mmCIF file of C-alpha atoms and ligand atoms in Angstrom:
data_model
loop_
_atom_site.group_PDB
_atom_site.id
_atom_site.type_symbol
_atom_site.label_atom_id
_atom_site.label_comp_id
_atom_site.label_asym_id
_atom_site.label_seq_id
_atom_site.Cartn_x
_atom_site.Cartn_y
_atom_site.Cartn_z
ATOM 1 C CA MET A 555 0.000 0.000 0.000
ATOM 2 C CA GLU A 556 1.215 3.519 -0.807
ATOM 3 C CA GLU A 557 2.461 5.419 2.247
ATOM 4 C CA LYS A 558 -0.083 8.246 1.827
ATOM 5 C CA GLN A 559 -2.953 5.772 1.743
ATOM 6 C CA HIS A 560 -1.528 4.114 4.825
ATOM 7 C CA ILE A 561 -1.362 7.451 6.736
ATOM 8 C CA GLY A 562 -4.902 8.367 5.665
ATOM 9 C CA GLN A 563 -6.209 5.011 6.866
ATOM 10 C CA LEU A 564 -4.276 5.247 10.116
ATOM 11 C CA PHE A 565 -5.899 8.604 10.921
ATOM 12 C CA ASN A 566 -9.301 7.294 9.781
ATOM 13 C CA ARG A 567 -8.994 4.557 12.405
ATOM 14 C CA ILE A 568 -8.025 6.816 15.301
ATOM 15 C CA ALA A 569 -10.309 9.738 14.336
ATOM 16 C CA PRO A 570 -13.114 8.961 16.862
ATOM 17 C CA THR A 571 -10.705 9.086 19.814
ATOM 18 C CA TYR A 572 -8.224 11.657 18.413
ATOM 19 C CA ASP A 573 -9.499 14.833 20.120
ATOM 20 C CA GLY A 574 -10.050 13.191 23.510
ATOM 21 C CA LEU A 575 -6.617 11.595 23.501
ATOM 22 C CA ASN A 576 -4.929 14.772 22.299
ATOM 23 C CA HIS A 577 -6.392 16.934 25.025
ATOM 24 C CA GLY A 578 -6.240 14.254 27.709
ATOM 25 C CA LEU A 579 -2.687 13.088 27.087
ATOM 26 C CA SER A 580 -1.341 16.629 26.817
ATOM 27 C CA LEU A 581 -3.402 17.868 29.815
ATOM 28 C CA ASN A 582 -4.901 20.394 27.398
ATOM 29 C CA ILE A 583 -1.512 21.962 26.662
ATOM 30 C CA ASP A 584 -2.128 21.305 22.947
ATOM 31 C CA ARG A 585 -4.917 23.914 23.113
ATOM 32 C CA LEU A 586 -2.451 26.503 24.465
ATOM 33 C CA TRP A 587 0.013 25.665 21.661
ATOM 34 C CA ARG A 588 -2.652 26.173 18.997
ATOM 35 C CA ARG A 589 -3.710 29.471 20.625
ATOM 36 C CA LYS A 590 -0.112 30.675 20.609
ATOM 37 C CA THR A 591 0.274 29.557 16.990
ATOM 38 C CA VAL A 592 -2.764 31.619 16.011
ATOM 39 C CA GLN A 593 -1.347 34.623 17.896
ATOM 40 C CA LYS A 594 1.711 34.398 15.648
ATOM 41 C CA MET A 595 -0.351 34.327 12.449
ATOM 42 C CA ALA A 596 -0.648 37.472 10.370
ATOM 43 C CA PRO A 597 -4.371 38.236 9.855
ATOM 44 C CA ALA A 598 -5.441 36.780 6.510
ATOM 45 C CA LYS A 599 -8.677 36.550 4.533
ATOM 46 C CA GLN A 600 -8.363 33.117 2.926
ATOM 47 C CA VAL A 601 -6.268 30.623 4.870
ATOM 48 C CA LEU A 602 -5.281 27.109 3.862
ATOM 49 C CA ASP A 603 -4.926 24.826 6.888
ATOM 50 C CA VAL A 604 -2.846 21.888 5.693
ATOM 51 C CA ALA A 605 -3.555 18.559 7.468
ATOM 52 C CA ILE A 606 -6.584 20.167 9.113
ATOM 53 C CA GLY A 607 -7.606 16.927 10.847
ATOM 54 C CA THR A 608 -10.445 17.601 13.287
ATOM 55 C CA ALA A 609 -10.121 21.372 12.689
ATOM 56 C CA ASP A 610 -8.961 22.619 16.105
ATOM 57 C CA LEU A 611 -6.465 25.086 14.595
ATOM 58 C CA ALA A 612 -8.985 26.318 11.999
ATOM 59 C CA ILE A 613 -11.601 26.888 14.715
ATOM 60 C CA GLU A 614 -9.111 28.787 16.867
ATOM 61 C CA MET A 615 -8.065 31.131 14.011
ATOM 62 C CA LEU A 616 -11.674 31.865 12.999
ATOM 63 C CA VAL A 617 -12.877 32.431 16.565
ATOM 64 C CA ARG A 618 -9.924 34.780 17.218
ATOM 65 C CA GLY A 619 -10.604 36.693 13.995
ATOM 66 C CA LYS A 620 -7.239 35.847 12.397
ATOM 67 C CA ALA A 621 -8.877 34.347 9.295
ATOM 68 C CA GLU A 622 -12.114 35.117 7.447
ATOM 69 C CA GLN A 623 -12.435 31.812 5.644
ATOM 70 C CA VAL A 624 -10.480 28.571 5.977
ATOM 71 C CA THR A 625 -9.908 25.781 3.490
ATOM 72 C CA GLY A 626 -8.743 22.583 5.145
ATOM 73 C CA LEU A 627 -6.821 19.888 3.295
ATOM 74 C CA ASP A 628 -6.374 16.364 4.641
ATOM 75 C CA LEU A 629 -5.895 12.746 3.591
ATOM 76 C CA SER A 630 -8.329 11.419 6.201
ATOM 77 C CA THR A 631 -12.073 11.611 5.528
ATOM 78 C CA GLU A 632 -12.872 10.525 9.090
ATOM 79 C CA MET A 633 -10.746 13.216 10.746
ATOM 80 C CA MET A 634 -12.358 15.837 8.496
ATOM 81 C CA ALA A 635 -15.880 14.494 9.169
ATOM 82 C CA ILE A 636 -15.366 15.223 12.867
ATOM 83 C CA GLY A 637 -13.900 18.631 12.044
ATOM 84 C CA GLU A 638 -16.825 19.398 9.761
ATOM 85 C CA GLU A 639 -19.325 18.643 12.538
ATOM 86 C CA LYS A 640 -17.463 20.859 15.012
ATOM 87 C CA CYS A 641 -17.310 23.772 12.532
ATOM 88 C CA ALA A 642 -20.971 23.389 11.532
ATOM 89 C CA ALA A 643 -22.017 23.494 15.197
ATOM 90 C CA LYS A 644 -20.198 26.837 15.538
ATOM 91 C CA HIS A 645 -21.333 28.122 12.095
ATOM 92 C CA LEU A 646 -17.738 28.647 11.008
ATOM 93 C CA PRO A 647 -16.812 29.057 7.310
ATOM 94 C CA VAL A 648 -14.530 26.087 6.692
ATOM 95 C CA GLU A 649 -14.339 24.127 3.454
ATOM 96 C CA PHE A 650 -12.902 20.607 3.741
ATOM 97 C CA VAL A 651 -10.940 19.188 0.815
ATOM 98 C CA LEU A 652 -9.669 15.615 0.551
ATOM 99 C CA GLY A 653 -6.147 15.621 -0.829
ATOM 100 C CA ASP A 654 -2.423 15.280 -0.384
ATOM 101 C CA ALA A 655 -0.289 18.086 1.034
ATOM 102 C CA GLN A 656 2.516 17.006 -1.273
ATOM 103 C CA LYS A 657 0.383 17.463 -4.390
ATOM 104 C CA MET A 658 -2.227 20.053 -3.520
ATOM 105 C CA PRO A 659 -5.348 20.459 -5.671
ATOM 106 C CA PHE A 660 -5.055 24.285 -5.683
ATOM 107 C CA GLU A 661 -3.861 26.944 -8.130
ATOM 108 C CA ASP A 662 -0.633 28.838 -7.540
ATOM 109 C CA ALA A 663 -0.939 31.844 -5.174
ATOM 110 C CA SER A 664 -4.503 31.119 -4.078
ATOM 111 C CA PHE A 665 -4.253 31.753 -0.314
ATOM 112 C CA ASP A 666 -3.354 34.766 1.855
ATOM 113 C CA GLY A 667 -1.999 32.521 4.602
ATOM 114 C CA VAL A 668 -1.044 28.871 5.098
ATOM 115 C CA THR A 669 -0.998 26.995 8.407
ATOM 116 C CA CYS A 670 -0.196 23.460 9.499
ATOM 117 C CA ALA A 671 -0.372 21.958 13.010
ATOM 118 C CA PHE A 672 1.222 18.571 13.675
ATOM 119 C CA GLY A 673 0.977 17.645 10.010
ATOM 120 C CA CYS A 674 4.470 18.111 8.551
ATOM 121 C CA ARG A 675 6.104 15.180 10.292
ATOM 122 C CA ASN A 676 3.614 12.849 8.604
ATOM 123 C CA PHE A 677 4.650 13.865 5.095
ATOM 124 C CA SER A 678 6.663 11.185 3.322
ATOM 125 C CA ASN A 679 8.661 14.029 1.761
ATOM 126 C CA LEU A 680 8.801 17.189 3.915
ATOM 127 C CA ASP A 681 10.379 19.304 1.140
ATOM 128 C CA GLU A 682 7.597 18.489 -1.304
ATOM 129 C CA GLY A 683 5.000 19.535 1.297
ATOM 130 C CA LEU A 684 6.785 22.821 2.067
ATOM 131 C CA ARG A 685 7.258 23.609 -1.640
ATOM 132 C CA GLU A 686 3.534 23.080 -2.161
ATOM 133 C CA MET A 687 2.751 25.447 0.739
ATOM 134 C CA TYR A 688 5.014 28.018 -0.912
ATOM 135 C CA ARG A 689 3.402 27.541 -4.327
ATOM 136 C CA VAL A 690 -0.219 28.028 -3.169
ATOM 137 C CA LEU A 691 0.608 31.035 -0.956
ATOM 138 C CA LYS A 692 0.312 34.570 -2.360
ATOM 139 C CA PRO A 693 3.520 36.672 -2.371
ATOM 140 C CA GLY A 694 3.779 38.458 0.989
ATOM 141 C CA GLY A 695 1.736 35.717 2.691
ATOM 142 C CA GLN A 696 2.838 33.965 5.857
ATOM 143 C CA VAL A 697 3.189 30.274 6.599
ATOM 144 C CA THR A 698 2.695 29.312 10.260
ATOM 145 C CA ILE A 699 3.614 25.810 11.404
ATOM 146 C CA LEU A 700 3.264 24.065 14.764
ATOM 147 C CA GLU A 701 5.155 20.820 15.199
ATOM 148 C CA PHE A 702 6.678 18.653 17.899
ATOM 149 C CA SER A 703 10.370 19.263 18.561
ATOM 150 C CA TYR A 704 12.892 18.040 21.117
ATOM 151 C CA PRO A 705 13.427 19.665 24.534
ATOM 152 C CA THR A 706 16.853 21.150 25.126
ATOM 153 C CA ARG A 707 16.979 20.515 28.904
ATOM 154 C CA ARG A 708 18.197 17.072 29.848
ATOM 155 C CA TYR A 709 15.667 16.282 32.580
ATOM 156 C CA ILE A 710 12.776 17.341 30.340
ATOM 157 C CA ARG A 711 14.224 15.093 27.605
ATOM 158 C CA VAL A 712 14.134 12.112 29.957
ATOM 159 C CA LEU A 713 10.453 12.752 30.729
ATOM 160 C CA TYR A 714 9.731 13.428 27.059
ATOM 161 C CA ASP A 715 11.382 10.166 25.945
ATOM 162 C CA PHE A 716 9.537 8.195 28.612
ATOM 163 C CA TYR A 717 6.241 9.796 27.648
ATOM 164 C CA PHE A 718 6.583 9.222 23.903
ATOM 165 C CA THR A 719 8.078 5.734 24.227
ATOM 166 C CA HIS A 720 5.823 4.300 26.937
ATOM 167 C CA VAL A 721 2.886 6.483 28.021
ATOM 168 C CA LEU A 722 1.603 7.668 24.618
ATOM 169 C CA PRO A 723 1.748 4.294 22.792
ATOM 170 C CA THR A 724 0.204 2.423 25.747
ATOM 171 C CA ILE A 725 -2.687 4.787 26.484
ATOM 172 C CA GLY A 726 -3.136 5.426 22.744
ATOM 173 C CA ARG A 727 -3.388 1.684 22.079
ATOM 174 C CA ILE A 728 -5.902 1.105 24.893
ATOM 175 C CA VAL A 729 -8.173 4.065 24.124
ATOM 176 C CA SER A 730 -8.043 3.987 20.302
ATOM 177 C CA ARG A 731 -7.949 0.138 20.236
ATOM 178 C CA ASP A 732 -5.395 0.473 17.459
ATOM 179 C CA LYS A 733 -2.260 -1.602 17.955
ATOM 180 C CA THR A 734 0.080 0.363 15.725
ATOM 181 C CA ALA A 735 -1.094 3.965 15.325
ATOM 182 C CA TYR A 736 0.425 5.444 18.453
ATOM 183 C CA THR A 737 3.688 3.562 18.001
ATOM 184 C CA TYR A 738 3.867 5.170 14.567
ATOM 185 C CA LEU A 739 3.155 8.599 16.126
ATOM 186 C CA ASN A 740 5.932 8.036 18.631
ATOM 187 C CA ARG A 741 8.385 7.125 15.834
ATOM 188 C CA SER A 742 7.319 10.039 13.666
ATOM 189 C CA VAL A 743 7.895 12.527 16.508
ATOM 190 C CA LYS A 744 11.312 11.136 17.403
ATOM 191 C CA SER A 745 12.683 10.984 13.890
ATOM 192 C CA PHE A 746 11.500 14.415 12.766
ATOM 193 C CA CYS A 747 13.745 17.476 12.384
ATOM 194 C CA TRP A 748 13.238 20.652 14.406
ATOM 195 C CA GLY A 749 14.661 24.126 15.132
ATOM 196 C CA GLU A 750 17.371 25.379 12.745
ATOM 197 C CA THR A 751 17.182 22.204 10.645
ATOM 198 C CA PHE A 752 13.483 22.688 10.017
ATOM 199 C CA VAL A 753 14.117 26.361 9.231
ATOM 200 C CA GLN A 754 16.640 25.298 6.580
ATOM 201 C CA HIS A 755 13.902 23.221 4.918
ATOM 202 C CA LEU A 756 11.688 26.345 4.897
ATOM 203 C CA ARG A 757 14.496 28.311 3.241
ATOM 204 C CA ASP A 758 15.068 25.561 0.677
ATOM 205 C CA ALA A 759 11.382 25.747 -0.214
ATOM 206 C CA GLY A 760 11.832 29.458 -0.959
ATOM 207 C CA PHE A 761 10.549 31.058 2.271
ATOM 208 C CA ARG A 762 12.352 33.981 3.876
ATOM 209 C CA ASP A 763 12.188 35.958 7.133
ATOM 210 C CA GLU A 764 11.930 32.718 9.108
ATOM 211 C CA HIS A 765 11.412 32.707 12.869
ATOM 212 C CA PHE A 766 10.886 29.927 15.325
ATOM 213 C CA GLU A 767 9.851 29.821 18.958
ATOM 214 C CA PRO A 768 9.987 26.694 21.112
ATOM 215 C CA VAL A 769 7.009 26.322 23.473
ATOM 216 C CA SER A 770 6.745 24.335 26.723
ATOM 217 C CA LEU A 771 10.535 23.972 27.036
ATOM 218 C CA GLY A 772 10.913 22.833 23.440
ATOM 219 C CA ILE A 773 8.312 20.039 23.407
ATOM 220 C CA ALA A 774 6.792 21.823 20.423
ATOM 221 C CA THR A 775 7.936 24.697 18.205
ATOM 222 C CA ILE A 776 6.081 27.350 16.218
ATOM 223 C CA TYR A 777 7.667 28.377 12.898
ATOM 224 C CA THR A 778 6.730 31.379 10.776
ATOM 225 C CA ALA A 779 8.091 32.483 7.394
ATOM 226 C CA ILE A 780 7.104 34.695 4.466
ATOM 227 C CA LYS A 781 6.833 34.105 0.728
ATOM 228 C CA TRP A 782 8.629 37.024 -0.966
HETATM 229 C C1 LIG B 312 -1.657 14.698 14.084
HETATM 230 S S1 LIG B 312 -2.975 15.108 12.983
HETATM 231 C C2 LIG B 312 -3.069 16.866 13.164
HETATM 232 C C3 LIG B 312 -4.455 17.393 12.885
HETATM 233 C C4 LIG B 312 -4.711 18.847 13.216
HETATM 234 N N1 LIG B 312 -3.959 19.750 12.378
HETATM 235 C C5 LIG B 312 -4.450 19.139 14.680
HETATM 236 O O1 LIG B 312 -3.792 20.137 14.974
HETATM 237 O O2 LIG B 312 -4.933 18.388 15.529
HETATM 238 C C6 LIG B 312 -2.182 14.927 11.425
HETATM 239 C C7 LIG B 312 -3.138 15.053 10.261
HETATM 240 O O3 LIG B 312 -2.352 15.143 9.071
HETATM 241 C C8 LIG B 312 -3.024 14.465 8.036
HETATM 242 N N2 LIG B 312 -2.023 14.157 6.997
HETATM 243 C C9 LIG B 312 -0.930 13.384 7.106
HETATM 244 N N3 LIG B 312 -0.240 13.359 5.960
HETATM 245 C C10 LIG B 312 -0.909 14.157 5.088
HETATM 246 C C11 LIG B 312 -0.709 14.533 3.738
HETATM 247 N N4 LIG B 312 0.346 14.094 3.039
HETATM 248 N N5 LIG B 312 -1.603 15.356 3.155
HETATM 249 C C12 LIG B 312 -2.685 15.808 3.844
HETATM 250 N N6 LIG B 312 -2.938 15.483 5.127
HETATM 251 C C13 LIG B 312 -2.064 14.669 5.746
HETATM 252 C C14 LIG B 312 -3.604 13.241 8.741
HETATM 253 O O4 LIG B 312 -4.635 12.636 8.001
HETATM 254 C C15 LIG B 312 -4.083 13.872 10.062
HETATM 255 O O5 LIG B 312 -5.410 14.322 9.993
#
């Protein structure tokens, strides 16, 4: 099976328990990270939220008035179905599109802003995904990305490693009843690049004026950059 299909199916399987596990396992810190990510966004009319999943980032940016309309792209129909319900209940203008971040079904320069929360590390080819973000963004537009990183302090690293190696896969397996999904998530977090290395990928994709800010002692990082 193609890797993209595999990822889409994996998220389809865990979709019903995704939000509960996210908020529960992070003690709601993931909500604070998304809020901070939205604070760093430049206000934009039309925003593309890549790997929108269950739409928590899209909801946050619309509620805070940072975006007027959001288009969400994702490989998982089940994640988006949950997102769609949440947005409909709040009467928020979000359009959900099934598709691959590495081959987006959008014209060049069609969005004023692009965002992505916890999506990039799932791409089979990060550079392809970032180049696509660059392509669909209008000149002057900002990309804002939230992704897991690696804490710099040693004692936090020990806790982080224990959490991602033991706590997350075990609780994830029990609650989602999926044997492999949360082991995959653990692997994807640990093998992914962060900080200056991630910034270099943004530069290679064509972005400039890059900034990054670690949050919660480096457990996650928010990246911003501009298309010139
Ligand atoms: C960890 S979830 C993050 C969802 C949401 N952004 C959030 O903040 O909770 C990752 C999402 O990325 C999607 N995804 C993974 N690879 C993708 C790709 N190549 N193209 C589009 N979506 C992708 C998955 O289907 C899943 O919904």
